[in-house]
PDB file of C-alpha atoms in Angstrom:
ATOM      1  CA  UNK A   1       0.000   0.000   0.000  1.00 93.00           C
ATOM      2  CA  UNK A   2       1.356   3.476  -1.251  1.00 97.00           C
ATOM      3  CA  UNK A   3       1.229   6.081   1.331  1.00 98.00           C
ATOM      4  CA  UNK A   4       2.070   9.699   0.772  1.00 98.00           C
ATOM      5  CA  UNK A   5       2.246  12.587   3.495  1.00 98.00           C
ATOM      6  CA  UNK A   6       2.632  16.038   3.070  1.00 98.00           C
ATOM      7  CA  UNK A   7       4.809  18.588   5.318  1.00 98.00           C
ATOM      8  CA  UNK A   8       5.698  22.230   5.487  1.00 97.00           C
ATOM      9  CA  UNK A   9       4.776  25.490   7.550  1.00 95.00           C
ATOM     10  CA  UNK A  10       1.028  26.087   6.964  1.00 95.00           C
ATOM     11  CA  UNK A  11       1.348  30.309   6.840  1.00 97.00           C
ATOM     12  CA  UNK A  12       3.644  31.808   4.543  1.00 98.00           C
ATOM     13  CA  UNK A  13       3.953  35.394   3.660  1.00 98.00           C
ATOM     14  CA  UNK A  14       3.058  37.199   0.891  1.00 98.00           C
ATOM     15  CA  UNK A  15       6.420  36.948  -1.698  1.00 97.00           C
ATOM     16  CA  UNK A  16       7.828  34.291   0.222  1.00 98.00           C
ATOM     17  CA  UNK A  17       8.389  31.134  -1.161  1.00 98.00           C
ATOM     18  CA  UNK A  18       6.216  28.437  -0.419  1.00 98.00           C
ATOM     19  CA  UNK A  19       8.210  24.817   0.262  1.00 98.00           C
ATOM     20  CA  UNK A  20       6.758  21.160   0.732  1.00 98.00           C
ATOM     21  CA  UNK A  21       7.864  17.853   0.725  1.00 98.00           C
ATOM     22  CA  UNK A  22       6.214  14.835  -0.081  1.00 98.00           C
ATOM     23  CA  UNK A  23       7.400  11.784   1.591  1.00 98.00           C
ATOM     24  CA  UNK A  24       6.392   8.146   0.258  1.00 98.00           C
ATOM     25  CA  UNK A  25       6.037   5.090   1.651  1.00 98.00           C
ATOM     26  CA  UNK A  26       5.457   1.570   0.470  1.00 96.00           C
ATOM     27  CA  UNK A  27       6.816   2.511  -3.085  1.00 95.00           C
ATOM     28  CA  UNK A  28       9.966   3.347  -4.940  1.00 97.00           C
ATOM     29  CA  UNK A  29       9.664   6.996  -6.383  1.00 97.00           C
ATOM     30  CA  UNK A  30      11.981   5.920  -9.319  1.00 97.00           C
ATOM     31  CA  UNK A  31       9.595   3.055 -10.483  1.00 96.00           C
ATOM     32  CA  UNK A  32       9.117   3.340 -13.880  1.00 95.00           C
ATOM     33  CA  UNK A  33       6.138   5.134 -15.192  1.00 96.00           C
ATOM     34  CA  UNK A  34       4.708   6.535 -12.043  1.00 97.00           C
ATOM     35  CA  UNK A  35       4.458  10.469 -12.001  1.00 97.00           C
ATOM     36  CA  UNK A  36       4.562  12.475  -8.748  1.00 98.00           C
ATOM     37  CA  UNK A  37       2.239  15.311  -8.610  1.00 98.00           C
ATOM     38  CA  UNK A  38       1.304  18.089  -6.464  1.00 98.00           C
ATOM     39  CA  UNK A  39      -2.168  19.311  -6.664  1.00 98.00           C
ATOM     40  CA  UNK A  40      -3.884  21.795  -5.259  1.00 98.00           C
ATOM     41  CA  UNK A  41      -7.803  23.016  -4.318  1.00 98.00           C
ATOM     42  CA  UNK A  42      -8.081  26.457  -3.062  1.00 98.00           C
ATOM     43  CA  UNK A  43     -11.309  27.470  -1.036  1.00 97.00           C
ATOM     44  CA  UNK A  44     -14.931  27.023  -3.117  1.00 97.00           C
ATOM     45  CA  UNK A  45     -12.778  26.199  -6.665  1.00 97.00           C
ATOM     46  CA  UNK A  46     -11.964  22.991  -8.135  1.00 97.00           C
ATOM     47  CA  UNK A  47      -8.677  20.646  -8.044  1.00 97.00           C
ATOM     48  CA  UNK A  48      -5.382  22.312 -10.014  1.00 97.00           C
ATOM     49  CA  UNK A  49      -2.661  19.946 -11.022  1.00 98.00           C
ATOM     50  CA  UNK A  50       0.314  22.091 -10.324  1.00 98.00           C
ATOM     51  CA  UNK A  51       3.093  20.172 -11.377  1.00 98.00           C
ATOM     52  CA  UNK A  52       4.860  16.341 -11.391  1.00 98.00           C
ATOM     53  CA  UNK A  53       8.218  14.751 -11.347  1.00 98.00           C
ATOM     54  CA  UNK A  54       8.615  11.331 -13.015  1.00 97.00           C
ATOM     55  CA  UNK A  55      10.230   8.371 -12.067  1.00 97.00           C
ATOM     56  CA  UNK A  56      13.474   9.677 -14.387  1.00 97.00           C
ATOM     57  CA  UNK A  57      13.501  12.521 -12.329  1.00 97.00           C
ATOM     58  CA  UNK A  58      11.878  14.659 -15.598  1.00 97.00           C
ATOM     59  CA  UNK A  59       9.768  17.485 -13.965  1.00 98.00           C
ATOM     60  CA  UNK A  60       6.557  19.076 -16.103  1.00 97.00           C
ATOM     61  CA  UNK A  61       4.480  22.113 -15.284  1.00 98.00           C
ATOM     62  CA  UNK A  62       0.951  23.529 -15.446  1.00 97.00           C
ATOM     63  CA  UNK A  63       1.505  26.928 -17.188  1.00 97.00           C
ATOM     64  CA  UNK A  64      -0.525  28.473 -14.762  1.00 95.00           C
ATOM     65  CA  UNK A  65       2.170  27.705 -12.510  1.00 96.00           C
ATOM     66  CA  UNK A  66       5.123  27.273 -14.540  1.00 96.00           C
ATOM     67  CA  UNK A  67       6.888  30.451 -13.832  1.00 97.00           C
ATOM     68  CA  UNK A  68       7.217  30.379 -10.132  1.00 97.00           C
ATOM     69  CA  UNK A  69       7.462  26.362  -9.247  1.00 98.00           C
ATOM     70  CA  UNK A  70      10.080  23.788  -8.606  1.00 98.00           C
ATOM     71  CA  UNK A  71       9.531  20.141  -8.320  1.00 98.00           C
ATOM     72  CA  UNK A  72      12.753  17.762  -7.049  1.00 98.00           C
ATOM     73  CA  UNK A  73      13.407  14.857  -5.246  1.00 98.00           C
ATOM     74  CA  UNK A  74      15.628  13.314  -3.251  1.00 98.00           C
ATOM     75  CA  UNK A  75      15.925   9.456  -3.732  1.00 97.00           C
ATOM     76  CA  UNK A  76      17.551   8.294  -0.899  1.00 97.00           C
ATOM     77  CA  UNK A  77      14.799   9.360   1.322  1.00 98.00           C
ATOM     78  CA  UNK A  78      11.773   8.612  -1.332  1.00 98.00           C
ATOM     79  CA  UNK A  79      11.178  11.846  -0.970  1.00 98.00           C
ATOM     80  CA  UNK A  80       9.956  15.057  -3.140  1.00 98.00           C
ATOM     81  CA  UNK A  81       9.434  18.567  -2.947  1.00 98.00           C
ATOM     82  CA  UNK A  82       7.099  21.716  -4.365  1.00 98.00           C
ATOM     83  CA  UNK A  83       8.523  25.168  -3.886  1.00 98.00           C
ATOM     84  CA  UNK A  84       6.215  28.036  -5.129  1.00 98.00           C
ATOM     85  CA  UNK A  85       7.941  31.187  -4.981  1.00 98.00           C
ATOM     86  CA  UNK A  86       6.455  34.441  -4.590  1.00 98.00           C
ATOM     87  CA  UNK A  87       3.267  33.478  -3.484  1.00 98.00           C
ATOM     88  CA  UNK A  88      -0.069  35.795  -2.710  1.00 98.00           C
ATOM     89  CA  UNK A  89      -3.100  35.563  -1.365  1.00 97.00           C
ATOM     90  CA  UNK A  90      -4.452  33.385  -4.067  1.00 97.00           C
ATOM     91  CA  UNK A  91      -2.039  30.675  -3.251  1.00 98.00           C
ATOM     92  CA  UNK A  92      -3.814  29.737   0.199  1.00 98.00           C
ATOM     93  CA  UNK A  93      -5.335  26.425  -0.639  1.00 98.00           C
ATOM     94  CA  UNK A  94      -5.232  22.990   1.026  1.00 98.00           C
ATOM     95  CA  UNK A  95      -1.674  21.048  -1.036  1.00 98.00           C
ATOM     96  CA  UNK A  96      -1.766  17.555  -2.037  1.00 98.00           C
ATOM     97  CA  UNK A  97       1.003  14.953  -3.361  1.00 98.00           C
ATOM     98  CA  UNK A  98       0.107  12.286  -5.203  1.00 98.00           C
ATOM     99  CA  UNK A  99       0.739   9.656  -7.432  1.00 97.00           C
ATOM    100  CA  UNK A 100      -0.582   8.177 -10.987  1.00 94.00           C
ATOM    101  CA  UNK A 101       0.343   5.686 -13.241  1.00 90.00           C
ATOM    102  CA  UNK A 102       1.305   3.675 -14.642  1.00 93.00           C
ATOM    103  CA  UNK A 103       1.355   5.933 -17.674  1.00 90.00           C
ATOM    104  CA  UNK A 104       3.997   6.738 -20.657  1.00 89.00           C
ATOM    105  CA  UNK A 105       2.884  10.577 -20.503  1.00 91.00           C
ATOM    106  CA  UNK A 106       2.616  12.837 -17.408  1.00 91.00           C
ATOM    107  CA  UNK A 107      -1.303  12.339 -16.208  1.00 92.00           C
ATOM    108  CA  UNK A 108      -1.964  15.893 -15.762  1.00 92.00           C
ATOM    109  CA  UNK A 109      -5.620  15.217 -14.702  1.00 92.00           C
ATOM    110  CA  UNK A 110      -6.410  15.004 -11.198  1.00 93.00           C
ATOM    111  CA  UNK A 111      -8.686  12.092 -11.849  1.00 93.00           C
ATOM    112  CA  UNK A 112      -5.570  10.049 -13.137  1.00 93.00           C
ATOM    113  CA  UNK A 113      -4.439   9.838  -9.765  1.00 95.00           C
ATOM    114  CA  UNK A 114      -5.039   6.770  -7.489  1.00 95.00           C
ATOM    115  CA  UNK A 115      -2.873   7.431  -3.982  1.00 97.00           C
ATOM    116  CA  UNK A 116      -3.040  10.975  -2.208  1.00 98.00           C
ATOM    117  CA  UNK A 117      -1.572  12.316   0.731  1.00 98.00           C
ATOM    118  CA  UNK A 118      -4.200  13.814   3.180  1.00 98.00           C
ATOM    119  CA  UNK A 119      -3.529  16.860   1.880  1.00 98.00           C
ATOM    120  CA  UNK A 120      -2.363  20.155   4.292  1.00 98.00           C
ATOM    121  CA  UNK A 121      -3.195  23.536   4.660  1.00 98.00           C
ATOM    122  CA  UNK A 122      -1.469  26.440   3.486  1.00 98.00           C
ATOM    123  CA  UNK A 123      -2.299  29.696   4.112  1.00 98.00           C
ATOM    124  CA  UNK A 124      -0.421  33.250   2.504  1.00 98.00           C
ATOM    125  CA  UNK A 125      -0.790  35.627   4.828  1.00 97.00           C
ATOM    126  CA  UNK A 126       0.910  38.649   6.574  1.00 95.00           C
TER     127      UNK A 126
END
């Protein structure tokens, strides 16, 4: 059983960067074909696949997002990360990691994903 779990400070100010890591258990992160996605659902809208790095270590981006995120990992502790940088208001939303595949393109639909982290709470704010 694949279990993900999300950690980071849940208030960051405005212009800060915002930084989370994803740690996995119960699978490799360098499996092949498995993407690792962060996705996120801000208050009253719908889920927004921010971004995903692959088992290869190849990172894509939603272009909404593209601009101001990072996605990396660090193998030897199955682990990866989401920094957002210069975040606003309109960044507070509850983050999730999770995982799809197995796929030969990066699923970049939130339905396409079948393990999830519980998700935490972040919250841009002076």
């Amino acid at each position: 059983q694949v279990q993900l779990q999300e950690s980071g400070p849940g208030l960051v100010k405005p212009s800060q960067t915002l930084s989370l890591t994803c740690t996995v258990s119960g699978g490799s992160i360098t499996t092949d074909y498995y993407y690792w996605s962060w996705i996120r659902q801000p208050p009253g809208k719908r889920l927004e696949w921010m971004g995903a790095i692959d088992y290869s270590g190849k990172t894509s981006y939603s272009p909404s997002v593209e601009s101001r995120t990072s996605i990396s990992r660090d193998t030897s502790k199955n682990q990866f990360t989401l920094q957002l940088s210069s975040v606003t208001p309109e960044d507070t939303a509850v983050y999730y990691c999770a995982r799809g595949g197995p796929f030969v393109a990066v699923p970049t639909s939130t339905h396409q994903y079948d393990y999830w982290g519980q998700g935490t709470q972040v919250t841009v704010s002076s």
